[in-house]
Amino acid sequence: MILTVTPNPALDLTWHVDRLTVGGTHRSDAGAARAGGKGLNVARVAHAQGAAVRAITTVGGRTGEEFAEELLASGVPHSFVPVAGATRRSIAIVDAELGDTTIVNERGVNPSDAEWGEMVAVVVDAVPSADVLVLSGSLPPGAPAALLSVLIGVGRDAGASVIVDTSGPALLLAAEAGASVLKPNGAELVEATGIGDPIEAARSLIARGAGLVLLSLGAEGMLAVTASDLLHARLDVPLAGNPTGAGDAAVAACAHLFAQGQRDPETILRRATAWSAAAVLMPLAGDISPTWTELEQRLLVSRPDPAAFRKDPA
């Protein structure tokens, strides 16, 4: 079973416009509202692909009421931790002409210490039945610095593999706490480590205690970095679409394979890259295209020269 924890969920609001113009007025068909946040997107994708999942998340305020109603209707197994602060919103505006997406994320309201304690208690209660614990997404401003390390420790003590998708100092803490897999993108990796070379930066996380780093490169695909190996996977032709759930789909693929006992980095990289690409083809985060098997067959996988990913200094 895959247990996901989303400490800073959001009601995802998505609109599609013909062309986004800064400062302009736009018209759109009715937008979509969906219970989101990275961990919930992971749970949706894995659940749709037949995995046993349970999503743990906070919920609060009027926004939380709509959030809870949508998640209940989705059929994704879940546990709510009630909090006083309103569930935040995340707004995505998809530009049809350019094929890109503009996102505005509210930061979120920090739960009280007692509310955080209740979330940890729910995880402690659920994790003994989990093969994989996924900790995914941002933390609200003011969240306890030790929260992520505590949750990773809870998962490891229960014998679960722990996959973490976060950013900033939390990424370093997750490595030091012994996360099985970390899934940053290039910008998050540089910001967290201060190292401009992405391969060196990824291996610095492994030196801190992480097992595998899956590094998202956007249209250039994905890297799998271990202490001794480097693999690169990319499509033969980049895809245009909505990339907002691509990283979450990659995490879902990794979690799905880990729950089946798969640990081979190349197998994980192939599936993660294919599901990530398949998410770009869908209008909403938390879904992947059924063409993912075809996309996986189109992947170009190599062991590249690490120098190929170094950026020339400005």
Short mmCIF file of C-alpha atoms in Angstrom, two decimals:
data_model
loop_
_atom_site.label_atom_id
_atom_site.label_comp_id
_atom_site.label_asym_id
_atom_site.label_seq_id
_atom_site.Cartn_x
_atom_site.Cartn_y
_atom_site.Cartn_z
CA MET A 1 0.00 0.00 0.00
CA ILE A 2 1.14 3.56 -0.78
CA LEU A 3 0.54 6.10 1.98
CA THR A 4 0.80 9.74 0.89
CA VAL A 5 1.03 12.74 3.21
CA THR A 6 0.19 16.23 1.95
CA PRO A 7 0.98 18.74 4.72
CA ASN A 8 -0.05 21.82 2.70
CA PRO A 9 -2.92 20.79 0.39
CA ALA A 10 -4.71 23.11 -1.99
CA LEU A 11 -7.98 23.46 -3.81
CA ASP A 12 -6.64 23.49 -7.37
CA LEU A 13 -8.45 25.89 -9.70
CA THR A 14 -7.68 25.57 -13.41
CA TRP A 15 -8.75 27.79 -16.29
CA HIS A 16 -7.91 27.46 -20.00
CA VAL A 17 -7.59 30.65 -22.07
CA ASP A 18 -6.78 31.20 -25.74
CA ARG A 19 -3.86 33.51 -24.99
CA LEU A 20 -2.74 34.90 -21.63
CA THR A 21 -1.88 38.61 -21.76
CA VAL A 22 -0.38 40.31 -18.72
CA GLY A 23 -2.70 43.10 -17.60
CA GLY A 24 -5.48 41.97 -19.94
CA THR A 25 -9.03 40.71 -19.40
CA HIS A 26 -9.71 37.12 -20.37
CA ARG A 27 -12.75 34.95 -20.94
CA SER A 28 -12.80 31.24 -20.28
CA ASP A 29 -15.18 28.33 -20.12
CA ALA A 30 -16.03 27.17 -16.62
CA GLY A 31 -12.91 26.28 -14.71
CA ALA A 32 -12.22 23.05 -12.85
CA ALA A 33 -11.87 22.75 -9.07
CA ARG A 34 -10.06 19.73 -7.66
CA ALA A 35 -8.65 18.67 -4.29
CA GLY A 36 -4.93 18.98 -4.89
CA GLY A 37 -1.50 19.35 -3.47
CA LYS A 38 1.39 17.18 -4.60
CA GLY A 39 0.69 14.19 -2.37
CA LEU A 40 -2.94 14.04 -3.43
CA ASN A 41 -1.92 14.18 -7.09
CA VAL A 42 0.42 11.24 -6.42
CA ALA A 43 -2.41 9.30 -4.75
CA ARG A 44 -4.82 10.01 -7.63
CA VAL A 45 -2.40 8.77 -10.28
CA ALA A 46 -1.35 5.66 -8.36
CA HIS A 47 -4.98 4.84 -7.48
CA ALA A 48 -6.06 5.17 -11.12
CA GLN A 49 -3.27 2.76 -12.10
CA GLY A 50 -4.51 0.11 -9.70
CA ALA A 51 -2.34 0.68 -6.64
CA ALA A 52 -3.71 0.49 -3.11
CA VAL A 53 -3.37 3.99 -1.66
CA ARG A 54 -4.38 6.16 1.26
CA ALA A 55 -3.97 9.93 1.21
CA ILE A 56 -3.55 11.80 4.50
CA THR A 57 -4.09 15.54 4.42
CA THR A 58 -5.31 18.49 6.44
CA VAL A 59 -8.59 20.23 5.67
CA GLY A 60 -10.10 23.44 7.00
CA GLY A 61 -12.36 26.43 6.38
CA ARG A 62 -14.84 27.03 3.58
CA THR A 63 -12.27 26.19 0.95
CA GLY A 64 -11.72 22.94 2.78
CA GLU A 65 -15.39 22.07 2.52
CA GLU A 66 -15.24 22.19 -1.28
CA PHE A 67 -11.89 20.39 -1.17
CA ALA A 68 -13.30 17.58 1.00
CA GLU A 69 -16.43 17.20 -1.13
CA GLU A 70 -14.41 16.79 -4.32
CA LEU A 71 -11.97 14.30 -2.77
CA LEU A 72 -14.85 12.23 -1.39
CA ALA A 73 -16.39 12.10 -4.87
CA SER A 74 -13.08 11.04 -6.44
CA GLY A 75 -13.06 7.68 -4.71
CA VAL A 76 -9.43 8.01 -3.60
CA PRO A 77 -9.12 6.46 -0.09
CA HIS A 78 -8.11 9.17 2.37
CA SER A 79 -7.96 10.41 5.95
CA PHE A 80 -8.66 14.04 6.86
CA VAL A 81 -6.96 15.91 9.71
CA PRO A 82 -9.25 18.87 10.57
CA VAL A 83 -7.46 22.20 11.11
CA ALA A 84 -8.68 25.70 11.94
CA GLY A 85 -6.94 27.46 9.03
CA ALA A 86 -8.59 27.49 5.63
CA THR A 87 -7.23 25.13 2.98
CA ARG A 88 -5.25 27.23 0.52
CA ARG A 89 -5.93 27.65 -3.20
CA SER A 90 -3.70 27.09 -6.22
CA ILE A 91 -4.60 28.78 -9.50
CA ALA A 92 -3.41 27.50 -12.88
CA ILE A 93 -4.07 29.38 -16.13
CA VAL A 94 -3.32 27.32 -19.22
CA ASP A 95 -2.39 29.29 -22.37
CA ALA A 96 -3.67 27.34 -25.40
CA GLU A 97 -1.63 29.32 -27.92
CA LEU A 98 1.74 28.98 -26.21
CA GLY A 99 1.04 25.62 -24.60
CA ASP A 100 2.31 26.74 -21.19
CA THR A 101 0.78 27.28 -17.77
CA THR A 102 0.94 30.19 -15.30
CA ILE A 103 0.49 29.22 -11.65
CA VAL A 104 -0.28 31.24 -8.53
CA ASN A 105 0.02 29.30 -5.27
CA GLU A 106 -1.23 30.62 -1.95
CA ARG A 107 1.31 29.91 0.77
CA GLY A 108 -1.10 28.27 3.20
CA VAL A 109 -1.84 28.69 6.91
CA ASN A 110 0.37 26.90 9.42
CA PRO A 111 -1.59 24.46 11.63
CA SER A 112 -1.18 24.63 15.40
CA ASP A 113 1.23 22.35 17.22
CA ALA A 114 -1.73 20.24 18.36
CA GLU A 115 -2.98 19.92 14.78
CA TRP A 116 0.47 18.87 13.55
CA GLY A 117 0.57 16.36 16.39
CA GLU A 118 -2.73 14.92 15.22
CA MET A 119 -1.37 14.55 11.67
CA VAL A 120 1.71 12.71 12.94
CA ALA A 121 -0.54 10.44 15.02
CA VAL A 122 -2.66 9.58 11.97
CA VAL A 123 0.50 8.71 10.01
CA VAL A 124 1.85 6.59 12.89
CA ASP A 125 -1.44 4.70 12.97
CA ALA A 126 -1.57 4.11 9.19
CA VAL A 127 2.06 3.48 8.22
CA PRO A 128 2.42 -0.11 9.55
CA SER A 129 0.19 -1.26 6.67
CA ALA A 130 2.17 0.74 4.06
CA ASP A 131 5.00 -0.44 1.84
CA VAL A 132 5.79 3.12 0.73
CA LEU A 133 5.38 6.48 2.47
CA VAL A 134 5.28 9.51 0.15
CA LEU A 135 5.86 12.96 1.66
CA SER A 136 5.11 15.43 -1.06
CA GLY A 137 4.76 19.18 -1.45
CA SER A 138 5.57 22.37 0.36
CA LEU A 139 5.23 23.14 4.06
CA PRO A 140 3.26 26.22 5.10
CA PRO A 141 5.26 29.15 6.49
CA GLY A 142 6.09 28.55 10.15
CA ALA A 143 5.79 24.76 10.02
CA PRO A 144 7.98 22.93 12.57
CA ALA A 145 11.49 22.50 11.19
CA ALA A 146 11.64 18.90 12.43
CA LEU A 147 8.30 17.81 10.94
CA LEU A 148 9.67 16.21 7.78
CA SER A 149 12.47 14.42 9.62
CA VAL A 150 9.98 13.07 12.16
CA LEU A 151 7.68 11.73 9.43
CA ILE A 152 10.60 10.12 7.56
CA GLY A 153 11.69 8.49 10.82
CA VAL A 154 8.15 7.20 11.39
CA GLY A 155 8.15 5.62 7.93
CA ARG A 156 11.60 4.07 8.24
CA ASP A 157 10.87 2.71 11.72
CA ALA A 158 7.79 0.98 10.27
CA GLY A 159 9.85 -0.58 7.48
CA ALA A 160 8.41 1.55 4.67
CA SER A 161 10.41 3.05 1.82
CA VAL A 162 10.14 6.84 2.00
CA ILE A 163 9.88 9.02 -1.12
CA VAL A 164 10.10 12.79 -0.67
CA ASP A 165 9.27 15.58 -3.12
CA THR A 166 9.97 18.91 -1.49
CA SER A 167 12.20 21.96 -1.87
CA GLY A 168 14.45 24.38 -0.01
CA PRO A 169 16.13 23.41 3.28
CA ALA A 170 13.58 20.62 3.68
CA LEU A 171 15.27 18.79 0.81
CA LEU A 172 18.54 18.67 2.76
CA LEU A 173 16.74 17.54 5.91
CA ALA A 174 15.01 14.77 3.96
CA ALA A 175 18.37 13.51 2.68
CA GLU A 176 19.88 13.59 6.17
CA ALA A 177 16.88 11.69 7.55
CA GLY A 178 17.57 8.87 5.06
CA ALA A 179 14.84 9.23 2.43
CA SER A 180 14.87 6.34 -0.03
CA VAL A 181 14.18 8.63 -3.00
CA LEU A 182 14.24 12.40 -3.49
CA LYS A 183 12.55 13.99 -6.54
CA PRO A 184 13.65 17.64 -7.02
CA ASN A 185 13.75 19.65 -10.22
CA GLY A 186 16.86 21.50 -11.32
CA ALA A 187 15.97 24.85 -9.75
CA GLU A 188 15.03 23.24 -6.43
CA LEU A 189 18.27 21.27 -6.39
CA VAL A 190 20.46 24.33 -6.95
CA GLU A 191 18.49 26.39 -4.41
CA ALA A 192 18.77 23.72 -1.72
CA THR A 193 22.41 22.72 -2.19
CA GLY A 194 24.00 25.90 -3.59
CA ILE A 195 25.82 23.68 -6.11
CA GLY A 196 25.48 24.68 -9.76
CA ASP A 197 26.46 21.30 -11.23
CA PRO A 198 23.26 19.19 -11.07
CA ILE A 199 25.08 15.85 -10.87
CA GLU A 200 27.35 17.02 -8.07
CA ALA A 201 24.33 18.56 -6.32
CA ALA A 202 22.34 15.31 -6.58
CA ARG A 203 25.28 13.29 -5.28
CA SER A 204 25.66 15.71 -2.37
CA LEU A 205 22.14 14.64 -1.33
CA ILE A 206 23.16 11.00 -1.59
CA ALA A 207 26.24 11.73 0.54
CA ARG A 208 23.87 13.18 3.17
CA GLY A 209 21.91 9.90 3.27
CA ALA A 210 19.44 9.69 0.35
CA GLY A 211 19.34 6.50 -1.70
CA LEU A 212 18.28 7.70 -5.17
CA VAL A 213 17.72 11.14 -6.69
CA LEU A 214 15.25 11.49 -9.56
CA LEU A 215 15.98 14.87 -11.11
CA SER A 216 13.31 16.43 -13.33
CA LEU A 217 14.67 18.31 -16.35
CA GLY A 218 11.38 19.44 -17.91
CA ALA A 219 11.36 18.93 -21.68
CA GLU A 220 14.84 17.35 -21.43
CA GLY A 221 13.48 14.39 -19.48
CA MET A 222 14.79 13.06 -16.19
CA LEU A 223 17.98 11.84 -14.53
CA ALA A 224 18.39 8.99 -12.08
CA VAL A 225 21.43 9.61 -9.90
CA THR A 226 22.95 7.16 -7.43
CA ALA A 227 26.31 7.14 -5.73
CA SER A 228 27.80 5.10 -8.58
CA ASP A 229 25.57 5.53 -11.63
CA LEU A 230 23.94 8.17 -13.81
CA LEU A 231 21.06 7.51 -16.21
CA HIS A 232 19.20 9.91 -18.50
CA ALA A 233 15.76 9.30 -20.04
CA ARG A 234 13.97 11.57 -22.50
CA LEU A 235 11.36 11.36 -25.20
CA ASP A 236 12.39 11.42 -28.82
CA VAL A 237 10.19 14.53 -29.28
CA PRO A 238 9.23 16.91 -26.40
CA LEU A 239 5.53 17.25 -25.59
CA ALA A 240 3.46 20.43 -25.20
CA GLY A 241 0.67 20.63 -22.64
CA ASN A 242 0.01 21.26 -18.95
CA PRO A 243 3.10 20.33 -16.88
CA THR A 244 1.65 21.09 -13.44
CA GLY A 245 1.23 17.44 -12.41
CA ALA A 246 4.21 15.98 -14.24
CA GLY A 247 6.50 15.72 -11.22
CA ASP A 248 3.72 14.19 -9.13
CA ALA A 249 3.12 11.54 -11.78
CA ALA A 250 6.83 10.69 -11.67
CA VAL A 251 6.62 10.23 -7.90
CA ALA A 252 3.52 8.07 -8.32
CA ALA A 253 5.38 5.84 -10.78
CA CYS A 254 8.29 5.47 -8.41
CA ALA A 255 5.99 4.70 -5.47
CA HIS A 256 4.00 2.17 -7.52
CA LEU A 257 7.17 0.27 -8.46
CA PHE A 258 8.64 0.46 -4.96
CA ALA A 259 5.39 -0.99 -3.56
CA GLN A 260 5.91 -3.93 -5.96
CA GLY A 261 9.46 -4.44 -4.70
CA GLN A 262 11.19 -2.92 -7.72
CA ARG A 263 14.44 -1.08 -6.96
CA ASP A 264 16.28 -1.04 -10.31
CA PRO A 265 17.09 2.65 -11.09
CA GLU A 266 16.65 2.24 -14.86
CA THR A 267 13.25 0.59 -14.53
CA ILE A 268 12.14 3.31 -12.12
CA LEU A 269 13.51 6.07 -14.35
CA ARG A 270 11.71 4.73 -17.43
CA ARG A 271 8.35 4.49 -15.70
CA ALA A 272 8.72 7.85 -13.93
CA THR A 273 9.64 9.62 -17.18
CA ALA A 274 6.78 8.00 -19.09
CA TRP A 275 4.15 8.85 -16.46
CA SER A 276 5.52 12.37 -16.17
CA ALA A 277 5.19 12.85 -19.94
CA ALA A 278 1.71 11.31 -19.89
CA ALA A 279 0.64 13.84 -17.26
CA VAL A 280 1.59 16.73 -19.55
CA LEU A 281 -1.01 15.51 -22.03
CA MET A 282 -3.87 15.83 -19.52
CA PRO A 283 -5.76 19.05 -18.66
CA LEU A 284 -5.64 18.56 -14.87
CA ALA A 285 -2.92 17.56 -12.42
CA GLY A 286 -3.49 14.11 -10.95
CA ASP A 287 -4.26 12.37 -14.25
CA ILE A 288 -2.06 10.65 -16.83
CA SER A 289 -2.82 9.73 -20.43
CA PRO A 290 -3.44 6.03 -21.15
CA THR A 291 -0.81 6.38 -23.87
CA TRP A 292 1.94 6.19 -21.23
CA THR A 293 2.92 2.69 -22.37
CA GLU A 294 3.58 4.01 -25.88
CA LEU A 295 5.54 6.92 -24.44
CA GLU A 296 7.67 4.53 -22.39
CA GLN A 297 8.57 2.62 -25.55
CA ARG A 298 9.68 5.86 -27.20
CA LEU A 299 12.11 6.79 -24.44
CA LEU A 300 15.77 7.26 -25.20
CA VAL A 301 17.82 6.06 -22.20
CA SER A 302 21.58 6.53 -21.86
CA ARG A 303 24.46 6.81 -19.42
CA PRO A 304 25.62 10.30 -20.37
CA ASP A 305 28.77 12.25 -19.67
CA PRO A 306 27.99 14.29 -16.52
CA ALA A 307 29.64 17.31 -18.18
CA ALA A 308 26.72 17.46 -20.63
CA PHE A 309 24.47 18.77 -17.84
CA ARG A 310 26.78 21.42 -16.47
CA LYS A 311 25.74 24.98 -17.17
CA ASP A 312 28.36 27.39 -18.38
CA PRO A 313 28.90 30.19 -15.83
CA ALA A 314 27.19 33.45 -16.77
#
